[in-house]
Backbone as ProteinMPNN parsed JSONL, in Angstrom:
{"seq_chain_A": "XXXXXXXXXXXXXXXXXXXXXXXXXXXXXXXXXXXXXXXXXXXXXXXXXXXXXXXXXXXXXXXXXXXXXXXXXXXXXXXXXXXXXXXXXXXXXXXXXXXXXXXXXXXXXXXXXXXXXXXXXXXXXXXXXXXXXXXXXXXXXX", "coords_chain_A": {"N_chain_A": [[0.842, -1.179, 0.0], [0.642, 2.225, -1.083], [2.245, 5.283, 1.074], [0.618, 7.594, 0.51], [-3.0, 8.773, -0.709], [-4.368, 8.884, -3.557], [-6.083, 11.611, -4.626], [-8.86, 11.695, -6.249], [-11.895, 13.126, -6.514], [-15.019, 13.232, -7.103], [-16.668, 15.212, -9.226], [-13.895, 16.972, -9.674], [-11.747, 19.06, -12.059], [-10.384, 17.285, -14.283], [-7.105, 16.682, -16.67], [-6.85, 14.792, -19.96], [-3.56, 12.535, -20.782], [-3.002, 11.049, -22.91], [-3.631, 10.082, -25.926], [-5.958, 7.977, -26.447], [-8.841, 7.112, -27.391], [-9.326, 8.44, -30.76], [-11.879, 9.184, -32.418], [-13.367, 9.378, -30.511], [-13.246, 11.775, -28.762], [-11.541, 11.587, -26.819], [-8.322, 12.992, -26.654], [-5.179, 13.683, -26.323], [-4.818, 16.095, -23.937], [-7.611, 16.533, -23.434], [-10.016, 18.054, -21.545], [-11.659, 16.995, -19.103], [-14.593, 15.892, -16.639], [-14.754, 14.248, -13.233], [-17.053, 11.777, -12.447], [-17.858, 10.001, -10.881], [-15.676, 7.451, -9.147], [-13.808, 4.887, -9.332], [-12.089, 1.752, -8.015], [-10.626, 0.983, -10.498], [-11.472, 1.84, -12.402], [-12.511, 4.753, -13.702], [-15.364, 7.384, -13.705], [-15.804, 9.501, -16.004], [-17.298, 12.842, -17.398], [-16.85, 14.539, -20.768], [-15.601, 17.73, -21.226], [-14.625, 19.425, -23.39], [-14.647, 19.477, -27.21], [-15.529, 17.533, -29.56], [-17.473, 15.843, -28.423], [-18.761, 16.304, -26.244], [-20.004, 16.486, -23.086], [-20.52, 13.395, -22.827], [-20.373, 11.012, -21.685], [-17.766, 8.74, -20.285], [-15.868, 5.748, -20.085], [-12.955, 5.051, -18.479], [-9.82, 3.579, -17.831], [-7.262, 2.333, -15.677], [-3.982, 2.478, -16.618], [-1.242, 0.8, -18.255], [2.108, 2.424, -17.555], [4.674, 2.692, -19.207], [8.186, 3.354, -18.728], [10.084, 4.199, -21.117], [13.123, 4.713, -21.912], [15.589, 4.03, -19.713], [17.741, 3.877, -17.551], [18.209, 1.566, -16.078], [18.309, -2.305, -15.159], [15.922, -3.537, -15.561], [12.801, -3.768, -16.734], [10.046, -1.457, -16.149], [7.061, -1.186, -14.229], [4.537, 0.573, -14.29], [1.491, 1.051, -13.314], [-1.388, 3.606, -13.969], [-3.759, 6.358, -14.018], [-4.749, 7.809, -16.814], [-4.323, 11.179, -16.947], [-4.057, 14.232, -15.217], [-4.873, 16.535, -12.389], [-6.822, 19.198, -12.975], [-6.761, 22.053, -12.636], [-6.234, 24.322, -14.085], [-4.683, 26.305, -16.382], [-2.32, 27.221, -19.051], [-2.011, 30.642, -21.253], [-1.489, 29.653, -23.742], [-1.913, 26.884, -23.745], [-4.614, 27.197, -24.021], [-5.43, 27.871, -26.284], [-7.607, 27.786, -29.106], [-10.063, 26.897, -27.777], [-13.529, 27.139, -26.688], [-14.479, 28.341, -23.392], [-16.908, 28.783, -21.015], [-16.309, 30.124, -18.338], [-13.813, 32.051, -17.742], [-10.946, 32.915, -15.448], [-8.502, 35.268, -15.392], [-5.279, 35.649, -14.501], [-3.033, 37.865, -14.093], [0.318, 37.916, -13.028], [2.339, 39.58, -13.813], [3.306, 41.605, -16.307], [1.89, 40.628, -19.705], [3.248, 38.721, -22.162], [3.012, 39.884, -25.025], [1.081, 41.763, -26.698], [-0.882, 40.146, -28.429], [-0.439, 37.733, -26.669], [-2.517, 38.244, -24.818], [-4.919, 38.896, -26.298], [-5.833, 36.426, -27.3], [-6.021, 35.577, -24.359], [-7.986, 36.346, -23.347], [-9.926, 36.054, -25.591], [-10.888, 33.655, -25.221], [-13.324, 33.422, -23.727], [-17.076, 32.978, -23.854], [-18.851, 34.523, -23.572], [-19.012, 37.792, -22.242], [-20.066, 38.136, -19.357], [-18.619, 36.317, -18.272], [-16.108, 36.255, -17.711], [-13.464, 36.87, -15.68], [-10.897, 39.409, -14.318], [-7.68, 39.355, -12.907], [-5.063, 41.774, -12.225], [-1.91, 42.323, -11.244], [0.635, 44.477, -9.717], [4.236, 45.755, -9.949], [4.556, 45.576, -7.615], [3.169, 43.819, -6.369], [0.515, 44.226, -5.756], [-3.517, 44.888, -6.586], [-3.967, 46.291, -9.795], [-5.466, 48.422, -12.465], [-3.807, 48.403, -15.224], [-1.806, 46.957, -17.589]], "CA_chain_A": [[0.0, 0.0, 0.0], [1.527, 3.219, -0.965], [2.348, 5.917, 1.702], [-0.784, 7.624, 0.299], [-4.101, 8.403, -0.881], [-5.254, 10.025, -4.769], [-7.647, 12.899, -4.161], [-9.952, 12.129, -7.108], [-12.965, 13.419, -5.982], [-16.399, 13.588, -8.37], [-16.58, 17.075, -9.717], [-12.74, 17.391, -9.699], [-11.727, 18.552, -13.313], [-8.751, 16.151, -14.903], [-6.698, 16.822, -18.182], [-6.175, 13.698, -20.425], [-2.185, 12.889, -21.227], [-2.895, 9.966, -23.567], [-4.609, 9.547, -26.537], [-7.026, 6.561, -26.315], [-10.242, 7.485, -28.944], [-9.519, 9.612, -31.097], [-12.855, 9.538, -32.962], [-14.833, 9.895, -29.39], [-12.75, 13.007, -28.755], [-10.262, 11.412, -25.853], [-7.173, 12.57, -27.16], [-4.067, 14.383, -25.825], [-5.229, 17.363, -23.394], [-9.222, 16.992, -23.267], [-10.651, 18.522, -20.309], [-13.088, 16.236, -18.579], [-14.963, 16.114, -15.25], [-14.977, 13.186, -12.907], [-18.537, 12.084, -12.574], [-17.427, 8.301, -10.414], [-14.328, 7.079, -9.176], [-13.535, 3.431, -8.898], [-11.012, 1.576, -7.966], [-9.782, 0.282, -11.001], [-11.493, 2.853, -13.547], [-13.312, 6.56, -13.548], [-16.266, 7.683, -15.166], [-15.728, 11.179, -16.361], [-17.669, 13.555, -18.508], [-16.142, 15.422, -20.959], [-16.246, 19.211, -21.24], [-14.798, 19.853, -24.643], [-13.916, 18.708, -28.405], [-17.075, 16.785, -30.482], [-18.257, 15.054, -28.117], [-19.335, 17.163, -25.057], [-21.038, 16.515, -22.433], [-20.368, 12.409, -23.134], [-19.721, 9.971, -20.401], [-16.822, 7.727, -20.532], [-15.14, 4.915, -18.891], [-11.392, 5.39, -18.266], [-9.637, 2.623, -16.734], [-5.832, 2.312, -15.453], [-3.349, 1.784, -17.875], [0.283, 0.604, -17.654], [2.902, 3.479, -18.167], [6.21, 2.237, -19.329], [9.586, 4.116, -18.481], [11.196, 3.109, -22.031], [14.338, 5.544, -21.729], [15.732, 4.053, -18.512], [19.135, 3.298, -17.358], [18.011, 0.446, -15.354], [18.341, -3.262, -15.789], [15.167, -3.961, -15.458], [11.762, -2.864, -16.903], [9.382, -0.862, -14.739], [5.99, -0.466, -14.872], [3.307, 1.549, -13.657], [-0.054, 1.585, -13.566], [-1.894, 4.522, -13.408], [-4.806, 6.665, -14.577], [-4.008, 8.897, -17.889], [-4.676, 11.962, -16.328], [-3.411, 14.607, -14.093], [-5.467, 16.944, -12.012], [-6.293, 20.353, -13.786], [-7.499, 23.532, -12.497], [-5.565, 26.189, -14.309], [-4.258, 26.097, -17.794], [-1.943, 28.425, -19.464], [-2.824, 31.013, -22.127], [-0.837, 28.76, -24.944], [-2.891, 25.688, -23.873], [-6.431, 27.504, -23.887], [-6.134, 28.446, -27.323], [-8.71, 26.899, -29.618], [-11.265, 25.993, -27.011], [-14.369, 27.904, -26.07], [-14.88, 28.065, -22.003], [-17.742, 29.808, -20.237], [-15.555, 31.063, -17.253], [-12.606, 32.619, -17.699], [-10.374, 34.003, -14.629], [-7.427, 35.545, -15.827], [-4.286, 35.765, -13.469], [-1.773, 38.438, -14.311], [1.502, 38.234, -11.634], [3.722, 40.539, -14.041], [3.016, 41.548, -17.956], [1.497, 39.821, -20.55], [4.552, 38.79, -23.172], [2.993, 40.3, -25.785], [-0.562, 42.047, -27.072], [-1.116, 38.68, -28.652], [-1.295, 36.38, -25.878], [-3.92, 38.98, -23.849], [-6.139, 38.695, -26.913], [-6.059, 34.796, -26.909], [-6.506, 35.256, -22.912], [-9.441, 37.369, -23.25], [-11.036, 35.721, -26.575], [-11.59, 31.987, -24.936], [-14.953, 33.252, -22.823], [-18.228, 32.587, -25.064], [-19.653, 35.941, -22.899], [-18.261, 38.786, -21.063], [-20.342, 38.039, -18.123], [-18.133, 34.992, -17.464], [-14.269, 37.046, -17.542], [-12.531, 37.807, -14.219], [-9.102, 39.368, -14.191], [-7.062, 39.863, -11.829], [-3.686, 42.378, -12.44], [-0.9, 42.669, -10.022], [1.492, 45.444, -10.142], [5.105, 45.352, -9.636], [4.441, 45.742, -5.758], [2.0, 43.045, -6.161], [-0.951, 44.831, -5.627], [-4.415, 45.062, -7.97], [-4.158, 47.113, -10.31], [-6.251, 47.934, -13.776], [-3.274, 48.436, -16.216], [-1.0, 45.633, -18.197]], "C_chain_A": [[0.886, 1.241, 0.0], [1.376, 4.545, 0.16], [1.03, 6.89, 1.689], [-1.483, 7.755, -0.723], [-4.13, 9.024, -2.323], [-6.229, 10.351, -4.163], [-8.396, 12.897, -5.287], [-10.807, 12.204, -6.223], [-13.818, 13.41, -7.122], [-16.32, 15.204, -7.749], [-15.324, 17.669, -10.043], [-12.244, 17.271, -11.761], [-10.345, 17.965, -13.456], [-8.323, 16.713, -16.627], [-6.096, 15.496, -18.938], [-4.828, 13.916, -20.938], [-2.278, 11.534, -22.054], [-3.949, 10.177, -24.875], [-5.302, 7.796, -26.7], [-7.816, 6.447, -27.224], [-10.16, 8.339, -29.386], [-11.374, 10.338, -31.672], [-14.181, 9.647, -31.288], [-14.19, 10.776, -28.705], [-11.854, 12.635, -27.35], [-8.996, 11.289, -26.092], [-6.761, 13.72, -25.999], [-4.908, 15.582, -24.566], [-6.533, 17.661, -23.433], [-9.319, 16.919, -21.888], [-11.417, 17.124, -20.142], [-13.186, 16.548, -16.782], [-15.206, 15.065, -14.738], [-16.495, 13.219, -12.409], [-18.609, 10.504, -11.118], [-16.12, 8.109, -10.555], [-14.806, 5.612, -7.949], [-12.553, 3.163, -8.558], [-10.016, 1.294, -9.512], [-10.263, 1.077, -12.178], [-12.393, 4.288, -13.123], [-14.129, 6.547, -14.969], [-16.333, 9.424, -15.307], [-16.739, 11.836, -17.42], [-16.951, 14.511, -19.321], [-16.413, 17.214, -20.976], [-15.716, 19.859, -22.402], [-14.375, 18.804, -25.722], [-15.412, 18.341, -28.903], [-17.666, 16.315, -29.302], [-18.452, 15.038, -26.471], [-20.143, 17.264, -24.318], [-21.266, 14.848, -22.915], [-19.812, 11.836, -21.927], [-18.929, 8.929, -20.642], [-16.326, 7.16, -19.751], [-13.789, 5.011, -18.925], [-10.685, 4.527, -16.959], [-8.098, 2.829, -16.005], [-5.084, 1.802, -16.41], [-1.594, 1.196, -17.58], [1.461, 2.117, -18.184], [4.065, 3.62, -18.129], [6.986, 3.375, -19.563], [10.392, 3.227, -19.93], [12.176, 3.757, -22.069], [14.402, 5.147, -19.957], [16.993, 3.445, -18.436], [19.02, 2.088, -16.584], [17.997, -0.95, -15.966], [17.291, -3.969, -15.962], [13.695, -3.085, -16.163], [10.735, -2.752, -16.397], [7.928, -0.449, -15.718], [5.219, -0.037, -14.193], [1.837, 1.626, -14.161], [-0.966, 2.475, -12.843], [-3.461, 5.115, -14.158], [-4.078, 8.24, -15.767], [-4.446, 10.02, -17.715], [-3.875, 12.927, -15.128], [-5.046, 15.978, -13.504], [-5.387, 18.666, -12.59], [-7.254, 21.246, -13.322], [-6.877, 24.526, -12.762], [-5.288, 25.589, -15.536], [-3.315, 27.374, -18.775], [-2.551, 28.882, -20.772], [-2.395, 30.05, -23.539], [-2.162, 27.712, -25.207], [-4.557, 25.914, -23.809], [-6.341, 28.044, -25.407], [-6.757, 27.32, -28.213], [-10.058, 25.961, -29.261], [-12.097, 27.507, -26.715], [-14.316, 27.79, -24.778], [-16.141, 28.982, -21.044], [-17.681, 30.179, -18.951], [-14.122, 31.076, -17.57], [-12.247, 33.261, -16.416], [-8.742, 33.885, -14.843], [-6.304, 35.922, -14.717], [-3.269, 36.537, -13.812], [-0.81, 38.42, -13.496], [2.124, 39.041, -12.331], [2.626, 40.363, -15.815], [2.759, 41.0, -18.915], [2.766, 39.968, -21.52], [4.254, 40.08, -24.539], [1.216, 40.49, -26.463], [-1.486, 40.951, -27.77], [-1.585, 37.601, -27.858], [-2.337, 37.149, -25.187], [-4.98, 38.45, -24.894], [-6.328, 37.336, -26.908], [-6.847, 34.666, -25.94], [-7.869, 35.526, -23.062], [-10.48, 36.669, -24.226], [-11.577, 34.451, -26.52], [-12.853, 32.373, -24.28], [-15.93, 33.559, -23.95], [-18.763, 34.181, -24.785], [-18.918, 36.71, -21.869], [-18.462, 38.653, -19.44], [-19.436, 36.797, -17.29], [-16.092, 35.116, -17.623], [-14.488, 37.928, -16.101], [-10.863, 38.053, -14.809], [-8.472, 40.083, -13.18], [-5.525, 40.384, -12.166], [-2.579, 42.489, -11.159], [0.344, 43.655, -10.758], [3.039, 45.139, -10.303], [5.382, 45.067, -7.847], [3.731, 44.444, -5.241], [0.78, 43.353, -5.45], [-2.193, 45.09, -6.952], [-4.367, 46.497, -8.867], [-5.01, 47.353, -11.919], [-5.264, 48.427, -15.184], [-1.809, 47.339, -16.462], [-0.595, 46.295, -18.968]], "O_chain_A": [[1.751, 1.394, 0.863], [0.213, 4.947, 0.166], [0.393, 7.004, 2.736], [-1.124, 7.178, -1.749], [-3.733, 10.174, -2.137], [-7.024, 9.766, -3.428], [-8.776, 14.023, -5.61], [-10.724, 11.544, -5.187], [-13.267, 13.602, -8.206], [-16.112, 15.888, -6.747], [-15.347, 18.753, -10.626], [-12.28, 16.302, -12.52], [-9.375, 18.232, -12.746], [-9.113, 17.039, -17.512], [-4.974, 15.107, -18.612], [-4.549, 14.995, -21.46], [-1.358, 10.787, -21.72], [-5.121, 10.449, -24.613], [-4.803, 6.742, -27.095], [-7.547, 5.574, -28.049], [-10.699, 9.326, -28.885], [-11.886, 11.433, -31.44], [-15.382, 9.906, -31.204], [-14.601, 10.654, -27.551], [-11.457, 13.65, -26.779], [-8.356, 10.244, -25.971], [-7.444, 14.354, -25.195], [-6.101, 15.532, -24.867], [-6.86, 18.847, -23.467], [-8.876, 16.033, -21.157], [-11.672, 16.347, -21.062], [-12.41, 17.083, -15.991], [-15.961, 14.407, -15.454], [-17.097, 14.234, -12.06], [-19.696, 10.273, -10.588], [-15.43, 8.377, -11.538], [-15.404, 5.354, -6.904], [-11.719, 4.068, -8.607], [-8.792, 1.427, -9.499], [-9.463, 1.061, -13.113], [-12.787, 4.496, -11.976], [-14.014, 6.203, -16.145], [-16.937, 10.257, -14.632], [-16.931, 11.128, -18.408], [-16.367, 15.392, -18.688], [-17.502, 17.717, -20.702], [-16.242, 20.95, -22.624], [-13.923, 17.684, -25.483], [-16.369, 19.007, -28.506], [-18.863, 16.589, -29.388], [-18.335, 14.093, -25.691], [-21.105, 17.999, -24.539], [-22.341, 14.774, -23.509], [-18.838, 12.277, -21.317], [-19.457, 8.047, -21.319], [-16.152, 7.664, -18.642], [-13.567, 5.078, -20.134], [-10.831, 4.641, -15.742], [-7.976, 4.039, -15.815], [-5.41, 0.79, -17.032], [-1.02, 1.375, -16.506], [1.338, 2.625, -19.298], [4.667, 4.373, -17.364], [6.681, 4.258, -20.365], [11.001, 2.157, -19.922], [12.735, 2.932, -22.791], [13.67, 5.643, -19.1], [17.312, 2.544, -19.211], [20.113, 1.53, -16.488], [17.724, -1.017, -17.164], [17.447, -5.069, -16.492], [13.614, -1.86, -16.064], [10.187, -3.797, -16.045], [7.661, 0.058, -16.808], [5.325, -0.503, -13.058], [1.302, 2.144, -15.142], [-1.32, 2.382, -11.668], [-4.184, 4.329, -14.77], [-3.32, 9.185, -15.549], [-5.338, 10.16, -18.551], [-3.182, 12.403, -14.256], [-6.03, 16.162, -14.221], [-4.341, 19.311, -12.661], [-8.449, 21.176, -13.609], [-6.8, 25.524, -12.046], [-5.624, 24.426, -15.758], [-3.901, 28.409, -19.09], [-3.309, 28.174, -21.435], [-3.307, 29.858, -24.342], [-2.979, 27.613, -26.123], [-5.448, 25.087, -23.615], [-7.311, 28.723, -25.745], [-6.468, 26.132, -28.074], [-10.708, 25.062, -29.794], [-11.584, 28.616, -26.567], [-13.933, 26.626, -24.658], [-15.747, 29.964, -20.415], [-18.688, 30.535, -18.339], [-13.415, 30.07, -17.618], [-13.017, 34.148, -16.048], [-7.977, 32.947, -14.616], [-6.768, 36.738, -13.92], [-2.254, 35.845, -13.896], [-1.096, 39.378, -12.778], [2.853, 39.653, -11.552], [1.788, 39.571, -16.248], [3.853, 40.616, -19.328], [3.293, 41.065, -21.706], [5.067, 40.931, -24.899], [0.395, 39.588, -26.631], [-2.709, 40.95, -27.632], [-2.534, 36.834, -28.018], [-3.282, 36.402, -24.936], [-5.847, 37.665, -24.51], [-7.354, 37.082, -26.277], [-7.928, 34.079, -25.979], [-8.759, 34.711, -22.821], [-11.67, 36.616, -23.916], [-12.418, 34.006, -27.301], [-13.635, 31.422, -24.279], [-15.624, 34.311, -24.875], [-19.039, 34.931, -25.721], [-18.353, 36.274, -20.866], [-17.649, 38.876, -18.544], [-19.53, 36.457, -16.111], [-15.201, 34.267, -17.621], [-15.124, 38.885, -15.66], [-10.041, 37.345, -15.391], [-8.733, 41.2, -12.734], [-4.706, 39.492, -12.387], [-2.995, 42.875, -10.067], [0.809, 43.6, -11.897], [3.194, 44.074, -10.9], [6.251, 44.477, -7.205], [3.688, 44.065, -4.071], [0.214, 42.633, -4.627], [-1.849, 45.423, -8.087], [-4.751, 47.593, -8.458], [-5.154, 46.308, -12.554], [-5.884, 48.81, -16.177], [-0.987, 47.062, -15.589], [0.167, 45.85, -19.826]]}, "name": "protein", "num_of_chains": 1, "seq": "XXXXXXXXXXXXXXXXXXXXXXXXXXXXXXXXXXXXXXXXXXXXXXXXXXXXXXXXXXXXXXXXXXXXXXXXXXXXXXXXXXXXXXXXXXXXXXXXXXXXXXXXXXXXXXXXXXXXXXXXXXXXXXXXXXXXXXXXXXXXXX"}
């Protein structure tokens, strides 16, 4: 028994790191929401790509170390998934989301990624942002 526990919880959202289906939209980096957690698989819903708002089974998989200096080969079984509540502006482009909260700690690189940041919410009513200065205090200019 390992030292400890996974915190899936139902409602907790997850980001897939595997492709599995492509044609039922579980590839690389789809959002989903756990809906059931088993021992030995999770039933998640997804929240974007074709096929939205779809319930799926997602079991444990093995996850071989093939670059390893060792004499032996190691394996792991786990769930293809890591736990995701934030996302940078890179990885939010090309998805719709109907909440956005934007996190500035220091300057946006360049007038480019703000508009990205800003153009993933479907509706204005669902953008927060939050600026910090150099002092780290709120402020309303970037």
């Amino acid at each position: 028994m390992p030292p400890h526990k996974p915190s899936l919880k139902v409602g907790i959202p997850v980001m897939l790191l595997r492709n599995i289906d492509q044609s039922a939209s579980l590839c690389n980096e789809t959002r989903l929401r756990i809906t059931y957690t088993g021992k030995n698989f999770i039933r998640p819903i997804t929240l974007n790509g074709r096929s939205t708002g779809d319930q799926v089974l997602i079991h444990r998989m093995d996850m071989n170390l093939l670059e390893t200096t060792l004499l032996f080969k190691m394996v792991k079984r786990q769930f293809p998934f890591i736990i995701s509540f934030a996302m940078t502006i890179n990885k939010s482009q090309g998805q719709s989301l109907t909440k956005v909260d934007l996190y500035l700690s220091r300057s946006v690189f360049t007038h480019g990624q703000l508009h990205v940041a800003l153009s993933r919410v479907k509706n204005m009513d669902g953008l927060k942002i939050l600026v910090l200065n150099s002092d780290s205090k709120p402020t309303n200019v970037t």
